GROMACS .gro file of C-alpha atoms in nm:
model
  216
    1MET     CA    1   0.049   1.852  -1.093
    2PRO     CA    2   0.369   1.679  -1.229
    3LEU     CA    3   0.420   1.319  -1.122
    4ILE     CA    4   0.769   1.209  -1.005
    5PRO     CA    5   0.880   0.860  -1.092
    6GLU     CA    6   0.968   0.653  -0.785
    7GLU     CA    7   1.215   0.372  -0.742
    8PRO     CA    8   1.061   0.030  -0.751
    9GLN     CA    9   1.095  -0.020  -0.374
   10ILE     CA   10   0.847  -0.190  -0.154
   11HIS     CA   11   0.663   0.026   0.089
   12GLU     CA   12   0.298  -0.095   0.067
   13SER     CA   13   0.063  -0.191   0.336
   14VAL     CA   14   0.053  -0.500   0.553
   15PRO     CA   15  -0.028  -0.819   0.376
   16GLY     CA   16  -0.391  -0.939   0.399
   17PRO     CA   17  -0.717  -0.771   0.341
   18ARG     CA   18  -0.733  -0.404   0.447
   19ALA     CA   19  -0.908  -0.355   0.776
   20THR     CA   20  -1.018  -0.047   0.973
   21PRO     CA   21  -0.737   0.047   1.222
   22ALA     CA   22  -0.818   0.006   1.581
   23ALA     CA   23  -0.844   0.331   1.791
   24GLY     CA   24  -0.504   0.483   1.865
   25ARG     CA   25  -0.324   0.305   1.569
   26THR     CA   26  -0.199   0.470   1.259
   27ALA     CA   27  -0.345   0.336   0.936
   28PRO     CA   28  -0.090   0.149   0.711
   29THR     CA   29   0.040   0.318   0.398
   30PRO     CA   30   0.004   0.165   0.047
   31ARG     CA   31   0.342   0.096  -0.104
   32PRO     CA   32   0.457   0.166  -0.451
   33VAL     CA   33   0.474  -0.123  -0.687
   34PRO     CA   34   0.748  -0.235  -0.920
   35GLY     CA   35   0.798  -0.146  -1.291
   36PRO     CA   36   0.746  -0.383  -1.586
   37GLY     CA   37   0.857  -0.745  -1.566
   38PRO     CA   38   0.741  -1.088  -1.646
   39ARG     CA   39   0.383  -1.158  -1.533
   40PRO     CA   40   0.330  -1.509  -1.401
   41ALA     CA   41  -0.022  -1.646  -1.481
   42PRO     CA   42  -0.262  -1.820  -1.229
   43PRO     CA   43  -0.232  -2.193  -1.157
   44ARG     CA   44  -0.396  -2.431  -1.407
   45GLY     CA   45  -0.728  -2.555  -1.269
   46ALA     CA   46  -0.755  -2.292  -0.991
   47PRO     CA   47  -1.126  -2.209  -0.900
   48ALA     CA   48  -1.265  -1.922  -1.102
   49SER     CA   49  -1.329  -1.705  -0.778
   50SER     CA   50  -0.966  -1.724  -0.685
   51VAL     CA   51  -0.807  -1.643  -1.029
   52ARG     CA   52  -0.724  -1.290  -1.121
   53PRO     CA   53  -0.832  -1.196  -1.468
   54GLY     CA   54  -0.537  -1.190  -1.703
   55LYS     CA   55  -0.452  -1.204  -2.072
   56PRO     CA   56  -0.603  -1.513  -2.258
   57GLY     CA   57  -0.355  -1.785  -2.298
   58PRO     CA   58  -0.211  -2.100  -2.143
   59ALA     CA   59  -0.160  -2.085  -1.772
   60ALA     CA   60   0.199  -2.095  -1.624
   61PRO     CA   61   0.305  -2.325  -1.341
   62PRO     CA   62   0.187  -2.196  -0.998
   63ARG     CA   63   0.429  -1.980  -0.807
   64GLY     CA   64   0.580  -2.069  -0.476
   65PRO     CA   65   0.503  -1.906  -0.143
   66VAL     CA   66   0.540  -1.521  -0.133
   67ALA     CA   67   0.750  -1.369   0.132
   68ALA     CA   68   0.577  -1.112   0.348
   69PRO     CA   69   0.700  -0.753   0.342
   70PRO     CA   70   0.960  -0.663   0.612
   71ALA     CA   71   0.806  -0.605   0.949
   72GLN     CA   72   0.944  -0.267   0.995
   73ARG     CA   73   0.729  -0.145   0.710
   74THR     CA   74   0.400  -0.264   0.847
   75ASN     CA   75   0.312   0.043   1.048
   76SER     CA   76   0.416   0.318   0.822
   77PRO     CA   77   0.184   0.620   0.859
   78GLN     CA   78  -0.048   0.709   0.578
   79PRO     CA   79   0.008   1.050   0.435
   80PRO     CA   80  -0.274   1.284   0.508
   81ALA     CA   81  -0.506   1.408   0.235
   82GLY     CA   82  -0.386   1.715   0.057
   83GLU     CA   83  -0.008   1.638   0.119
   84PRO     CA   84   0.215   1.681  -0.200
   85GLY     CA   85   0.203   1.359  -0.416
   86THR     CA   86  -0.141   1.266  -0.301
   87ALA     CA   87  -0.488   1.296  -0.454
   88ALA     CA   88  -0.802   1.300  -0.241
   89GLY     CA   89  -0.607   1.112   0.032
   90ALA     CA   90  -0.464   0.845  -0.219
   91GLN     CA   91  -0.089   0.789  -0.250
   92LEU     CA   92   0.037   0.847  -0.603
   93GLN     CA   93   0.298   0.668  -0.790
   94LEU     CA   94   0.428   0.679  -1.137
   95ILE     CA   95   0.586   0.373  -1.304
   96PRO     CA   96   0.790   0.469  -1.612
   97ALA     CA   97   0.689   0.267  -1.921
   98PRO     CA   98   0.654   0.309  -2.287
   99ALA     CA   99   0.303   0.312  -2.430
  100ASP     CA  100   0.345  -0.040  -2.570
  101GLY     CA  101   0.462  -0.160  -2.238
  102ALA     CA  102   0.214   0.024  -2.008
  103VAL     CA  103  -0.031  -0.272  -1.993
  104ASP     CA  104   0.243  -0.511  -1.890
  105ALA     CA  105   0.367  -0.268  -1.621
  106ALA     CA  106   0.009  -0.238  -1.496
  107ASP     CA  107  -0.028  -0.623  -1.492
  108GLU     CA  108   0.289  -0.651  -1.296
  109ALA     CA  109   0.163  -0.386  -1.058
  110VAL     CA  110  -0.152  -0.584  -0.997
  111ASP     CA  111   0.052  -0.903  -0.935
  112LEU     CA  112   0.249  -0.730  -0.658
  113LEU     CA  113  -0.052  -0.581  -0.501
  114LEU     CA  114  -0.222  -0.924  -0.492
  115ASP     CA  115   0.096  -1.085  -0.360
  116SER     CA  116   0.114  -0.829  -0.079
  117GLY     CA  117  -0.244  -0.912   0.044
  118ARG     CA  118  -0.469  -0.685  -0.149
  119ALA     CA  119  -0.808  -0.833  -0.218
  120PRO     CA  120  -0.876  -0.865  -0.585
  121GLY     CA  121  -1.205  -0.678  -0.551
  122GLU     CA  122  -1.009  -0.371  -0.426
  123ILE     CA  123  -0.825  -0.318  -0.766
  124LEU     CA  124  -0.943  -0.137  -1.074
  125VAL     CA  125  -0.732  -0.124  -1.393
  126LEU     CA  126  -0.798   0.145  -1.651
  127THR     CA  127  -0.640   0.191  -2.005
  128THR     CA  128  -0.636   0.504  -2.198
  129GLY     CA  129  -0.563   0.337  -2.539
  130GLU     CA  130  -0.634  -0.010  -2.658
  131THR     CA  131  -0.868  -0.221  -2.434
  132HIS     CA  132  -0.702  -0.462  -2.196
  133PRO     CA  133  -0.713  -0.817  -2.330
  134TRP     CA  134  -0.923  -0.933  -2.036
  135ALA     CA  135  -1.183  -0.662  -2.087
  136ALA     CA  136  -1.188  -0.730  -2.463
  137HIS     CA  137  -1.250  -1.099  -2.389
  138GLU     CA  138  -1.521  -1.042  -2.145
  139LEU     CA  139  -1.702  -0.784  -2.364
  140SER     CA  140  -1.719  -1.041  -2.630
  141PHE     CA  141  -1.992  -1.213  -2.414
  142GLY     CA  142  -2.194  -0.886  -2.394
  143GLU     CA  143  -2.188  -0.580  -2.173
  144ALA     CA  144  -2.453  -0.704  -1.938
  145SER     CA  145  -2.228  -0.994  -1.823
  146TYR     CA  146  -1.917  -0.769  -1.827
  147TRP     CA  147  -2.074  -0.498  -1.599
  148ALA     CA  148  -2.223  -0.761  -1.377
  149GLN     CA  149  -1.870  -0.869  -1.288
  150HIS     CA  150  -1.790  -0.507  -1.211
  151ASN     CA  151  -2.090  -0.466  -0.978
  152ALA     CA  152  -1.999  -0.784  -0.795
  153ALA     CA  153  -1.668  -0.634  -0.699
  154ASP     CA  154  -1.511  -0.970  -0.603
  155ASP     CA  155  -1.224  -0.957  -0.861
  156VAL     CA  156  -0.991  -0.716  -1.028
  157PHE     CA  157  -1.185  -0.535  -1.305
  158TYR     CA  158  -1.046  -0.393  -1.620
  159ALA     CA  159  -1.213  -0.095  -1.812
  160ASP     CA  160  -1.153   0.177  -2.049
  161ALA     CA  161  -1.052   0.492  -1.868
  162ALA     CA  162  -1.340   0.680  -2.028
  163ALA     CA  163  -1.592   0.415  -1.894
  164GLU     CA  164  -1.824   0.632  -1.653
  165ARG     CA  165  -1.979   0.317  -1.515
  166ALA     CA  166  -1.651   0.207  -1.361
  167THR     CA  167  -1.678   0.319  -0.998
  168GLY     CA  168  -1.413   0.387  -0.755
  169ARG     CA  169  -1.198   0.125  -0.563
  170PRO     CA  170  -0.922   0.143  -0.298
  171VAL     CA  171  -0.654   0.097  -0.557
  172VAL     CA  172  -0.666   0.225  -0.924
  173VAL     CA  173  -0.397   0.133  -1.170
  174VAL     CA  174  -0.391   0.339  -1.502
  175ALA     CA  175  -0.213   0.209  -1.807
  176VAL     CA  176  -0.137   0.502  -2.036
  177ASN     CA  177  -0.105   0.273  -2.339
  178GLY     CA  178  -0.223   0.516  -2.607
  179GLY     CA  179  -0.503   0.760  -2.680
  180SER     CA  180  -0.475   1.126  -2.743
  181ASP     CA  181  -0.337   1.385  -2.502
  182GLU     CA  182  -0.690   1.499  -2.448
  183VAL     CA  183  -0.794   1.145  -2.351
  184THR     CA  184  -0.505   1.123  -2.111
  185ALA     CA  185  -0.580   1.464  -1.963
  186LYS     CA  186  -0.932   1.359  -1.878
  187ALA     CA  187  -0.834   0.999  -1.762
  188LEU     CA  188  -0.582   1.091  -1.499
  189PRO     CA  189  -0.791   1.326  -1.291
  190ALA     CA  190  -1.089   1.080  -1.317
  191ALA     CA  191  -0.864   0.802  -1.195
  192MET     CA  192  -0.742   1.017  -0.907
  193ALA     CA  193  -1.098   1.071  -0.798
  194ARG     CA  194  -1.178   0.699  -0.819
  195ALA     CA  195  -0.871   0.590  -0.607
  196GLY     CA  196  -0.936   0.554  -0.236
  197THR     CA  197  -0.587   0.483  -0.106
  198LEU     CA  198  -0.345   0.426  -0.402
  199LEU     CA  199  -0.324   0.537  -0.757
  200VAL     CA  200  -0.058   0.384  -0.985
  201VAL     CA  201   0.011   0.533  -1.319
  202CYS     CA  202   0.199   0.338  -1.586
  203GLY     CA  203   0.326   0.530  -1.883
  204ASP     CA  204   0.580   0.774  -2.026
  205PRO     CA  205   0.666   1.026  -1.739
  206GLN     CA  206   0.740   1.312  -1.994
  207ARG     CA  207   0.417   1.271  -2.178
  208ILE     CA  208   0.211   1.249  -1.852
  209ASN     CA  209   0.377   1.549  -1.690
  210ALA     CA  210   0.337   1.748  -2.016
  211VAL     CA  211  -0.029   1.659  -2.041
  212LEU     CA  212  -0.092   1.742  -1.679
  213GLY     CA  213   0.108   2.062  -1.688
  214ALA     CA  214  -0.081   2.180  -1.992
  215ASN     CA  215  -0.409   2.122  -1.816
  216ALA     CA  216  -0.300   2.254  -1.474
   0.00000   0.00000   0.00000
């Protein structure tokens, strides 16, 4: 199933934690997220529970208020399961990025998702190649502590795409940052199965489409 890159326009869901729609209302649609760009770090000194995991390093100054998405997009209908461009009811988006920029693109996607109101615990980030810096850092303290954070499900979690212990979340972001075609061919369908409402794939469109086409 070839993936089609989309323009980095905003059509995600209403800001704020996702809630079950009331009877008679249409559920909001997750919006695509932007491509690679500078990724601001969390404010220095912020409580651990409110800080999204990120690459180790000094924190940047806190950002200003984030504007809410336009009101006309807040009630966009969610595409039904089985519609082209969806997997298991999840909206699918491809963000073009080279292998060495896929992690940065994924981090930027996570930033926008959080800014738009997604709860950190709703997001899972997977890598097909080199481990994400946050995951590598946390694994240095031992797997027990690392997977305990996954099970707590109160923050963004970063894992290897082949990690079977990583369970599904409403939003899954995949950084195709390396690995063989065989690894990618297994990682993408697995990520689709894990995504509840939105799957974002960051990588080389030609390679991703070639891998998926060869395994269709």
